[in-house]
Coordinates of C-alpha atoms in Angstrom, one line a residue:
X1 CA -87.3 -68.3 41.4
X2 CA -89.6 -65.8 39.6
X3 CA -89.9 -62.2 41.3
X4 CA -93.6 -60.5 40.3
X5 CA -94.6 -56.8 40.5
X6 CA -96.0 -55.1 38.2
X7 CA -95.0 -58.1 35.7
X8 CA -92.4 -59.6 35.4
X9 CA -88.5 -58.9 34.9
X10 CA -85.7 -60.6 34.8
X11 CA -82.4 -60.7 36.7
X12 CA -81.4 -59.5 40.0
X13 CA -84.8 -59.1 41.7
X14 CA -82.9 -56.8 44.4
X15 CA -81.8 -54.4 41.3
X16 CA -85.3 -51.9 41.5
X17 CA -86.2 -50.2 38.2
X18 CA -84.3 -47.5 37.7
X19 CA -85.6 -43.9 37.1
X20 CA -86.9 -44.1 33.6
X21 CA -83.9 -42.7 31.8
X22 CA -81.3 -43.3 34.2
X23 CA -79.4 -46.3 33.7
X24 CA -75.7 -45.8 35.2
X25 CA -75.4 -44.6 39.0
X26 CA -76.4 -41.7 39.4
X27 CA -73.9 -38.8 39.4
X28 CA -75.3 -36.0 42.0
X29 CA -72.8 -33.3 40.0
X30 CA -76.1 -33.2 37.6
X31 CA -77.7 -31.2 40.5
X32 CA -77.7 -28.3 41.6
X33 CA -80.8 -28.0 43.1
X34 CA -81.8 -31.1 45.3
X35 CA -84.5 -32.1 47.5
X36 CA -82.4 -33.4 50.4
X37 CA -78.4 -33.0 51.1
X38 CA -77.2 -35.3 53.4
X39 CA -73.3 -34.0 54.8
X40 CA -72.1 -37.3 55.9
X41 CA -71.8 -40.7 55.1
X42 CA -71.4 -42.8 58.4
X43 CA -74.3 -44.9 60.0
X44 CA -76.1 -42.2 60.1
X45 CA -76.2 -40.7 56.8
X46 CA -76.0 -43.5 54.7
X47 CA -79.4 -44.8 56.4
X48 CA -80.9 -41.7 55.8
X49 CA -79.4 -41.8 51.9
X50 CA -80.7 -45.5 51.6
X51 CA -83.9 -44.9 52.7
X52 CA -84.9 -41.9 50.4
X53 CA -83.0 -43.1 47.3
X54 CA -86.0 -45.5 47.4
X55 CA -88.2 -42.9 46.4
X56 CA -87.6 -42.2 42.4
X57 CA -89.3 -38.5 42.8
X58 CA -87.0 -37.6 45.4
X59 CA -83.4 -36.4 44.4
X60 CA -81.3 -37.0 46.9
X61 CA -77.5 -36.0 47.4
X62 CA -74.7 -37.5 50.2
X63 CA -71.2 -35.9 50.4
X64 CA -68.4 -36.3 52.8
X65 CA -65.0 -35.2 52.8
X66 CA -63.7 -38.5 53.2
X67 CA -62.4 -39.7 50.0
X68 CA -63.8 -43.1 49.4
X69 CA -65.7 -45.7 51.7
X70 CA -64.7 -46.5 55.7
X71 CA -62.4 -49.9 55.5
X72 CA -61.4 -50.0 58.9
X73 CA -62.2 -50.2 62.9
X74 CA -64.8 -47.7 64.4
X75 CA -68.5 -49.2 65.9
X76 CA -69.3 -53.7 65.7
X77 CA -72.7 -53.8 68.1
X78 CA -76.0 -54.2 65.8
X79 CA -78.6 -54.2 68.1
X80 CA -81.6 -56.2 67.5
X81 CA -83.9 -53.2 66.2
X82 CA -81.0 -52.4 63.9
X83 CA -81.4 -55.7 62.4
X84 CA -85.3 -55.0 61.8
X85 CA -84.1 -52.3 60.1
X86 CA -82.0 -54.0 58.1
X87 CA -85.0 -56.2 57.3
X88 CA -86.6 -53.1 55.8
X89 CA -83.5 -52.5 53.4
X90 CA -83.3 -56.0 52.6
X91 CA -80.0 -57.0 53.4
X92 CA -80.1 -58.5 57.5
X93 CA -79.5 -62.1 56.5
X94 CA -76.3 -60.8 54.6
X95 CA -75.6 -59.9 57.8
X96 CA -76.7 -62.7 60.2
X97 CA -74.4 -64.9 57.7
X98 CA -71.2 -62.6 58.3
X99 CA -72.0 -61.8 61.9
X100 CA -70.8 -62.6 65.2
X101 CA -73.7 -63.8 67.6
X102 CA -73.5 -62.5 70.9
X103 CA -76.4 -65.3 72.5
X104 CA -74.2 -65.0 76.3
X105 CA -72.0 -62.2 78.3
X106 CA -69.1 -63.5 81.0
X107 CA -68.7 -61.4 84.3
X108 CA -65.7 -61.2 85.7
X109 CA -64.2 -59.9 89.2
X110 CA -60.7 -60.2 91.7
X111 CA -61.0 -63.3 92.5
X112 CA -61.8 -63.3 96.6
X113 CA -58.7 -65.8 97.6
X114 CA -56.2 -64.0 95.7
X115 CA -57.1 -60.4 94.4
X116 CA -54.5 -60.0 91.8
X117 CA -56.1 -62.7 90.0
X118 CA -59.3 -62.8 88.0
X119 CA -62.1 -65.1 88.1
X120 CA -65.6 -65.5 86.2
X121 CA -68.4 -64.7 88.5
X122 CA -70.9 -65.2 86.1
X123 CA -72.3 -66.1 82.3
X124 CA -76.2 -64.8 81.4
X125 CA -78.3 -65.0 78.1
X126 CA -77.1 -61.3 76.0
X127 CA -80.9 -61.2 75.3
X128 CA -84.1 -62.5 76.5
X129 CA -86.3 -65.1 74.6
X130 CA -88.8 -63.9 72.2
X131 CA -87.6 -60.1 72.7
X132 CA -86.8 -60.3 68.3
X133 CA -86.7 -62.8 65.7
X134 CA -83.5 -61.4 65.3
X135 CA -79.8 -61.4 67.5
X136 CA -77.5 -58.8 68.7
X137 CA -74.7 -59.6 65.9
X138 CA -71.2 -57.9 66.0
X139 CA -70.0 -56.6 62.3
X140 CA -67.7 -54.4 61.4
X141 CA -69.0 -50.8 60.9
X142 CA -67.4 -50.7 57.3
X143 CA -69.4 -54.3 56.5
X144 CA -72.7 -52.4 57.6
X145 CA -71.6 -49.1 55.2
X146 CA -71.2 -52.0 52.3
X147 CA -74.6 -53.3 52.5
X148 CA -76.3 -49.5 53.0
X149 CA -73.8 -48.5 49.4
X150 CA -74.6 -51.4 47.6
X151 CA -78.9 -50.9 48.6
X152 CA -78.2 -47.3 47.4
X153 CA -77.4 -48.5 43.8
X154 CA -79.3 -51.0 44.0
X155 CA -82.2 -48.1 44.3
X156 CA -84.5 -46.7 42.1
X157 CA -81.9 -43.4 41.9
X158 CA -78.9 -45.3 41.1
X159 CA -77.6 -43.2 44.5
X160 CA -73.5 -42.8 45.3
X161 CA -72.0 -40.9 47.0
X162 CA -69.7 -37.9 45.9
X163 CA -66.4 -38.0 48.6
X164 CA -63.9 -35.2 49.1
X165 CA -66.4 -32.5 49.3
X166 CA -66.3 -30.8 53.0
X167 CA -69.2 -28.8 54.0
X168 CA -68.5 -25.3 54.8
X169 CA -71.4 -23.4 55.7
X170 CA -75.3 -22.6 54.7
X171 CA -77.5 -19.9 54.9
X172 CA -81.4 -20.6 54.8
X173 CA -83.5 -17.7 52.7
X174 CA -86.8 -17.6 53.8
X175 CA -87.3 -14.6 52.4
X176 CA -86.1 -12.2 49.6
X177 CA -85.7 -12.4 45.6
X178 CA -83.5 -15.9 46.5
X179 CA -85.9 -17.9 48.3
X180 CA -88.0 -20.5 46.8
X181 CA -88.3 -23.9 46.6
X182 CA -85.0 -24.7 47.1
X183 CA -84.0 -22.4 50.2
X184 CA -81.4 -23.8 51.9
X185 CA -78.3 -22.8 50.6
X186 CA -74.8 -24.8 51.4
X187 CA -71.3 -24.3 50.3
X188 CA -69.0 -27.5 49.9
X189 CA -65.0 -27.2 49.4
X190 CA -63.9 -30.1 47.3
X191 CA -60.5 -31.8 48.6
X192 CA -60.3 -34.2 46.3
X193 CA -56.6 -34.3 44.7
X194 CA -57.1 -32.2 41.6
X195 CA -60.1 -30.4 43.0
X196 CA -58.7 -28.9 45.9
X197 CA -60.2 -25.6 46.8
X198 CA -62.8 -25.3 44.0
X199 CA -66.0 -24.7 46.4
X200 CA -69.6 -25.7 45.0
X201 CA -72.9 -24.3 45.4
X202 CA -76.1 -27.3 46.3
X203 CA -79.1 -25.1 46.8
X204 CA -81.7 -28.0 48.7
X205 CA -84.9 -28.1 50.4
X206 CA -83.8 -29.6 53.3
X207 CA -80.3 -30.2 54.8
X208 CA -79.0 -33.7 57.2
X209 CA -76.2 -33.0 58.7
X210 CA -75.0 -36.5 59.7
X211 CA -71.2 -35.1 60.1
X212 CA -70.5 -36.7 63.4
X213 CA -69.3 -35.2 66.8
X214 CA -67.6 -31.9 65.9
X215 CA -70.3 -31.3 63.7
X216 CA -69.9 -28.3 60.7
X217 CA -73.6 -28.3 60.4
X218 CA -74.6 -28.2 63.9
X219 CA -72.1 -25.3 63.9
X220 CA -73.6 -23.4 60.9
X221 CA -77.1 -23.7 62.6
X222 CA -76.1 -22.7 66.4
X223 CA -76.7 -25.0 67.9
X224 CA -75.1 -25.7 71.2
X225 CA -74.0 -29.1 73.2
X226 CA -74.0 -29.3 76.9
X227 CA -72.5 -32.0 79.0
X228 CA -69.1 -32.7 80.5
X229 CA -65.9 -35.4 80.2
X230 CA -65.5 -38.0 83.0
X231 CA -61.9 -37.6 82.9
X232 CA -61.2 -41.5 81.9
X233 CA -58.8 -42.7 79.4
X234 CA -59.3 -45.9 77.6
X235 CA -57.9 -47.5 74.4
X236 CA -59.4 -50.0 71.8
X237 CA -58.0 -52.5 69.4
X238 CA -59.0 -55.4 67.3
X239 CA -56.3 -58.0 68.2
X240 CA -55.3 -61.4 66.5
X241 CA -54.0 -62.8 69.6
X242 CA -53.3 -66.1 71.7
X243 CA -54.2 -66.7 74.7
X244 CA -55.5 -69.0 77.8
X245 CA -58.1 -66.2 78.4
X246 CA -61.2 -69.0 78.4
X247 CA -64.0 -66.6 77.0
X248 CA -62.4 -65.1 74.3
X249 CA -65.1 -65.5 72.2
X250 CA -67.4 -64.2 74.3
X251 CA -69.0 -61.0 75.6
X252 CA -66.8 -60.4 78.6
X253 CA -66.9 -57.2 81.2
X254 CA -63.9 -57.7 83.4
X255 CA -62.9 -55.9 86.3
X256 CA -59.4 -56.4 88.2
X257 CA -58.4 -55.0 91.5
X258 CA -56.2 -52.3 90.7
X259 CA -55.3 -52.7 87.1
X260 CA -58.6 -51.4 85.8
X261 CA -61.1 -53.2 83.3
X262 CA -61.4 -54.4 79.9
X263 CA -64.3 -55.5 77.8
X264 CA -64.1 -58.3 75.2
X265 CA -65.9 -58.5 72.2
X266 CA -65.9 -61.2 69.8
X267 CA -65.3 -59.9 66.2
X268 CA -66.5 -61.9 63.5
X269 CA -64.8 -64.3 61.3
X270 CA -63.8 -66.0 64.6
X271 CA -59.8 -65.2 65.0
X272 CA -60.0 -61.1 65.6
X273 CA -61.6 -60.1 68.8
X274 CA -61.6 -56.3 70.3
X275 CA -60.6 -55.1 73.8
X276 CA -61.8 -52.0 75.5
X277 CA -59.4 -51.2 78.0
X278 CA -58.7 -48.9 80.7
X279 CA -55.6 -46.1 80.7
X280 CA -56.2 -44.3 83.7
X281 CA -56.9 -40.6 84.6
X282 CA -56.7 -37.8 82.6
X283 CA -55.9 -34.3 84.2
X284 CA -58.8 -31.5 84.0
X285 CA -58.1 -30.2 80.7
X286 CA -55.8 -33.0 79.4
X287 CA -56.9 -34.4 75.8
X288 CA -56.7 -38.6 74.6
X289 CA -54.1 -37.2 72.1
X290 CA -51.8 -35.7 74.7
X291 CA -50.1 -38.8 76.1
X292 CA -48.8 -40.3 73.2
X293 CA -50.5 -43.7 73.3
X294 CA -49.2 -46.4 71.5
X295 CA -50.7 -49.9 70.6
X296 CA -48.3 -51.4 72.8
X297 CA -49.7 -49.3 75.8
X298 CA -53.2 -51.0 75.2
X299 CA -52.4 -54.8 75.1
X300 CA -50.1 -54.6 78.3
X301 CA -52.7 -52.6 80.2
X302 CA -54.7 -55.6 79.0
X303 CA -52.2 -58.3 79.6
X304 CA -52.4 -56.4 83.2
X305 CA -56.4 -57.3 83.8
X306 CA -56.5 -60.4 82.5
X307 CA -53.6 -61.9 85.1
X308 CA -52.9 -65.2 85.4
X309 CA -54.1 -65.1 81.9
X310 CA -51.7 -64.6 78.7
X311 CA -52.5 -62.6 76.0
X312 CA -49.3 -63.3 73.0
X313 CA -50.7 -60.4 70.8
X314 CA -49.4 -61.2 67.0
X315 CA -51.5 -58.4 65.3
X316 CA -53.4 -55.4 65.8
X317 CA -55.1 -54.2 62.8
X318 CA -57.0 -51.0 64.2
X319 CA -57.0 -49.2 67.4
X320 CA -57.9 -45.8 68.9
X321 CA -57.9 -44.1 72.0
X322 CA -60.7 -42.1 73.4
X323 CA -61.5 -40.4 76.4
X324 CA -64.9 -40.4 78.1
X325 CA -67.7 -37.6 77.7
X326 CA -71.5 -37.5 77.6
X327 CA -72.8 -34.8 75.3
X328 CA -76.2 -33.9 74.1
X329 CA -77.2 -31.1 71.5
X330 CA -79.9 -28.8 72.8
X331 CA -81.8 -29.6 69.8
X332 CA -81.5 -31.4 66.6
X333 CA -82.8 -29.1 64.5
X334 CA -82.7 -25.6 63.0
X335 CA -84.4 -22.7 65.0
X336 CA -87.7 -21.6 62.8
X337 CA -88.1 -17.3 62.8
X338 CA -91.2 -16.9 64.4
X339 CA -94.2 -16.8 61.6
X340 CA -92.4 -19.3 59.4
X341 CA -94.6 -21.9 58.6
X342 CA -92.0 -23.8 56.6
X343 CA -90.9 -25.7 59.6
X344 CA -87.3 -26.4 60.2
X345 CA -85.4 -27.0 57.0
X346 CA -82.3 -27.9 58.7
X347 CA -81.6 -31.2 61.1
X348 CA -78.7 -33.2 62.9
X349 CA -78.4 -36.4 63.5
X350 CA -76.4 -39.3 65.2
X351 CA -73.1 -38.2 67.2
X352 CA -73.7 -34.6 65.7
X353 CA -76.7 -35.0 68.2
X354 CA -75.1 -37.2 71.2
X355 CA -71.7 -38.4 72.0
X356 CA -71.0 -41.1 74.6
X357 CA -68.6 -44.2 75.8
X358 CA -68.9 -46.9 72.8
X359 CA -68.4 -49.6 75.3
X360 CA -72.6 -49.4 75.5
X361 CA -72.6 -50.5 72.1
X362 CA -75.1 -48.1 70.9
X363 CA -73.3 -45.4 69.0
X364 CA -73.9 -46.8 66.0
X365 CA -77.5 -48.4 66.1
X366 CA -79.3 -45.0 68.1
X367 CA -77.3 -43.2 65.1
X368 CA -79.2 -45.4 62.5
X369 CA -82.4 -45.1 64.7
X370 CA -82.3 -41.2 64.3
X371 CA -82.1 -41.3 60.6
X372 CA -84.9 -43.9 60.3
X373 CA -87.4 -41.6 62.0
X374 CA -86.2 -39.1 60.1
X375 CA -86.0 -40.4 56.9
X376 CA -89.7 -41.1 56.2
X377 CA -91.3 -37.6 57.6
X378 CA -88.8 -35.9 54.9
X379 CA -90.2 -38.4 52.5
X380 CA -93.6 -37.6 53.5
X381 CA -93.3 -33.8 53.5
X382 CA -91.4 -33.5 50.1
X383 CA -94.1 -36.2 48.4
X384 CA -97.1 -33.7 50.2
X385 CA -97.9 -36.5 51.8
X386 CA -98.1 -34.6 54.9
X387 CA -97.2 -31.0 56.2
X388 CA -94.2 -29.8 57.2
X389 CA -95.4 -29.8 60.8
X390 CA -94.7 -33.7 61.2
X391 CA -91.0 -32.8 60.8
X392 CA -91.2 -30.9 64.1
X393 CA -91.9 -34.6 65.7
X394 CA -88.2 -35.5 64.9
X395 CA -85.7 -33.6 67.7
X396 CA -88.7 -33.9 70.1
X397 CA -89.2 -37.6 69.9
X398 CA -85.5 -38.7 69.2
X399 CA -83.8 -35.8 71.6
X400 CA -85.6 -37.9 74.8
X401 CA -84.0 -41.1 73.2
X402 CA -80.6 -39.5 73.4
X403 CA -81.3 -38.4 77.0
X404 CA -82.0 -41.8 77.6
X405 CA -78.7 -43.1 76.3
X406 CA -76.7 -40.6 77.9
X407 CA -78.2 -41.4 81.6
X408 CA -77.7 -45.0 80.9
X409 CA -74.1 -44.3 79.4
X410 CA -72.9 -42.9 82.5
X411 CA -74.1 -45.0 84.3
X412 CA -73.1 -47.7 82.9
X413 CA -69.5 -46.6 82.9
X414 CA -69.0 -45.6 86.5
X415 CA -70.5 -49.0 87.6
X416 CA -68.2 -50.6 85.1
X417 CA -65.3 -48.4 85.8
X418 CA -65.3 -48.5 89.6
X419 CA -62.7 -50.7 91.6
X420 CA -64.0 -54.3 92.5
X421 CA -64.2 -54.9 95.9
X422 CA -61.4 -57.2 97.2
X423 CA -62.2 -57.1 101.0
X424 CA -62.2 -60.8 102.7
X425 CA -65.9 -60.6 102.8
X426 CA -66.8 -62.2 99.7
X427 CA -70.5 -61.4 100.0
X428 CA -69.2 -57.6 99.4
X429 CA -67.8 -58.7 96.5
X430 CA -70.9 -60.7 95.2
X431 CA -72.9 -58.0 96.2
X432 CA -70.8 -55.3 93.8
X433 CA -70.9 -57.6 91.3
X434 CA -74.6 -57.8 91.4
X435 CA -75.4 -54.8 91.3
X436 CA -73.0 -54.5 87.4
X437 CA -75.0 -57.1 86.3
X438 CA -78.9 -56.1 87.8
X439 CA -77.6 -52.9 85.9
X440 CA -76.6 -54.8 82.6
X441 CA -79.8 -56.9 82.6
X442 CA -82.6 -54.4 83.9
X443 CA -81.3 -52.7 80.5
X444 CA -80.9 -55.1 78.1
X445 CA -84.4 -54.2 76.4
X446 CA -82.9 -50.4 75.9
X447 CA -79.5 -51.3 74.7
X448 CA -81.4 -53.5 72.2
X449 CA -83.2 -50.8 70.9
X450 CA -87.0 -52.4 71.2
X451 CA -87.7 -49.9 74.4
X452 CA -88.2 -47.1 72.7
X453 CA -91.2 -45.4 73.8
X454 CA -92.1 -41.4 72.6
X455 CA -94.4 -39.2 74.4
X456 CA -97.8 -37.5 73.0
X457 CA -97.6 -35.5 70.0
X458 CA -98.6 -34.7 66.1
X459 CA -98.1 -38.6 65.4
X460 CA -98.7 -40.6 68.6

């Protein structure tokens, strides 16, 4: 087939014209001075990076202090908005093809005639007719990275990332014989073997910091974040297993009587699945990394919840442990001195912004969702398209997201969390049980990311 615009040119249509005398990827030690510094290169960042290094005017630069590309484990849910983004950037049928569907999710309880045994109470559609054109899919988060990388040089800017640089700190000159065009000023220690310790100076219009929960530029801006732990241990792993568990490859919330719960997901590729499970109690004050958990803890807490079902686990290829907490930053963006009419020149995004249970599935794809609305008012504003003013839309519009998330989050988790009811009267039982799933489906629009409504402002 024969791509046209602006004439034609041959070869790999998805390759866009480079910037006219740049014909190897981009190397960002050129700059100095850069319109946009992104500090991270998770969901978050590298959305943010994709979508700018479309623009050839706009230099762009991504570090993290990571020193190559994510290969393993972490977030799997892409949420049907997620996909339409993915439209945008060109790459969602890579996905679909890879992908795990999730069209159904199982319910499971005690099973009313013998409690230490679990039965399915129910199986319902994962999401409603007609609500996209695309599915929730489960890839691995290091799959999704691959795609954003490979748009990025793919892009007009050749854009890669420069790993094993750690951010340290910034300072934003507004005024004196230093400010300018470039005013934000950040200081990155390189730990990248033969580098180590040799710090570098990226003077930028505008700092992302996309750096994840114990954020270093949330830190360097002051910004605080309020919330509290729910004092619940769980574990994760991607398994290759065997078992008589019946919907293994499915969507699958299970609930036991006193062994806790476990959540099944599917992982693509259809052998490796992943299991959310439940560890118990943690002590006010106790930490996830104080007790020592081992891979081996996980699957028999697992093997526990899913009795009479067998679980012969031949290989776990990632796992983490994790303890529960809903956080939300108190903004998502730098304080602006009174009579600046700059507007903030400094942001946060994704778990830098929010932190929460993954079980929800939404880490990931409200992440992504920041850096989209981000990502084309700092285009805007460094094009003149528009004044800096629209970038004040940002925190407003995505902070009530988050405060969304984190109310459904908790939710979610104590209603998932809680004991199932394994009285005689089974219409207690169905009743509890009910109530999980009226929960589950009353949200599915949210938690597919197509609910999202903003208030009045500049924009709406």
């Amino acid at each position: 087939m024969q791509y046209h615009l602006d004439g034609f040119t041959p070869g790999d249509p998805a390759l866009r014209r480079a910037v006219d005398g740049l014909s190897q990827p981009e190397s960002s030690d050129l700059y100095e001075e850069v319109d946009v510094l992104i500090v991270g290169c998770g969901p978050a960042g590298l959305t943010l990076a994709a979508q700018l290094s479309m623009f050839p005017e706009i230099t762009t630069r991504v570090v993290d202090q990571k020193l190559g590309p994510l290969e393993f484990g972490q977030a799997d849910g892409v949420a049907c908005r997620s996909m339409e983004m993915f439209e945008a950037f060109g790459f969602s049928e890579r996905v679909l093809k890879e992908s795990y569907w999730v069209n159904e999710t199982s319910f499971w309880r005690p099973d009313p005639e013998a409690p230490e045994t679990i039965v399915r109470a129910d199986r319902i559609q994962d999401v409603e007719d007609d609500l996209s054109e695309f599915p929730h899919t489960i890839l691995s988060q290091a799959r999704v990275h691959d795609f954003y990388l490979e748009a990025m040089l793919q892009s007009p800017r050749r854009l890669v990332p420069d790993y094993g640089r750690r951010f340290s700190h910034l300072v934003v000159e507004r005024d004196g014989p230093s400010a300018g065009e470039y005013p934000v000023v950040a200081h990155l220690e390189r730990v990248d073997p033969g580098h180590e310790g040799h710090v570098e100076v990226v003077r930028a219009r505008y700092v992302v910091g996309c750096d994840g929960a114990r954020s270093a530029v949330r830190t360097s801006i002051g910004v605080e974040v309020r919330g509290d732990a729910a004092n619940k241990l769980w574990g994760v792993a991607d398994m290759l297993a065997v078992t008589n568990f019946p919907d293994i490859r499915l969507k699958s919330a299970i609930q036991s009587s006193n062994n806790g719960s476990v959540l099944v997901i599917p992982r693509e590729g259809g052998y490796l699945f992943r299991m959310y499970t439940e560890l118990g109690e943690l002590e006010p004050g106790e930490r996830a990394s104080d007790r020592e958990i081992t891979p081996d803890d996980i699957i028999a807490a697992a093997q526990n919840v899913l009795h009479p079902y067998t679980l012969d686990v031949k290989e776990v290829s990632w796992w983490s442990v994790y303890e529960i907490g809903q956080r939300l930053s108190e903004t998502f963006e730098e304080s602006t001195p009174s009579g600046a009419d700059d507007g903030p020149r400094v942001f946060i995004t994704g778990d830098a912004c929010h932190t929460h249970s993954p079980k929800a599935g939404q880490g990931m794809n409200v992440s992504m969702a920041d850096s989209f609305n981000l990502g084309w008012k700092l285009a805007s504003v460094v094009l003149g398209m528009a004044t800096p003013e629209l970038l004040e839309t940002y925190s407003v519009e995505r902070q009530s997201i988050a405060q969304e998330l984190i109310d459904f989050d908790r939710a979610m988790e104590t209603l998932f969390a809680a004991r199932a009811n394994t009285t005689a009267d089974s219409g207690v039982a169905k009743a509890q049980q009910a109530q999980f799933q009226e929960y589950f489906t009353r949200h599915a629009r949210f938690t597919a990311g197509v609910e999202t409504t903003y208030a009045p402002s500049l924009i709406t």
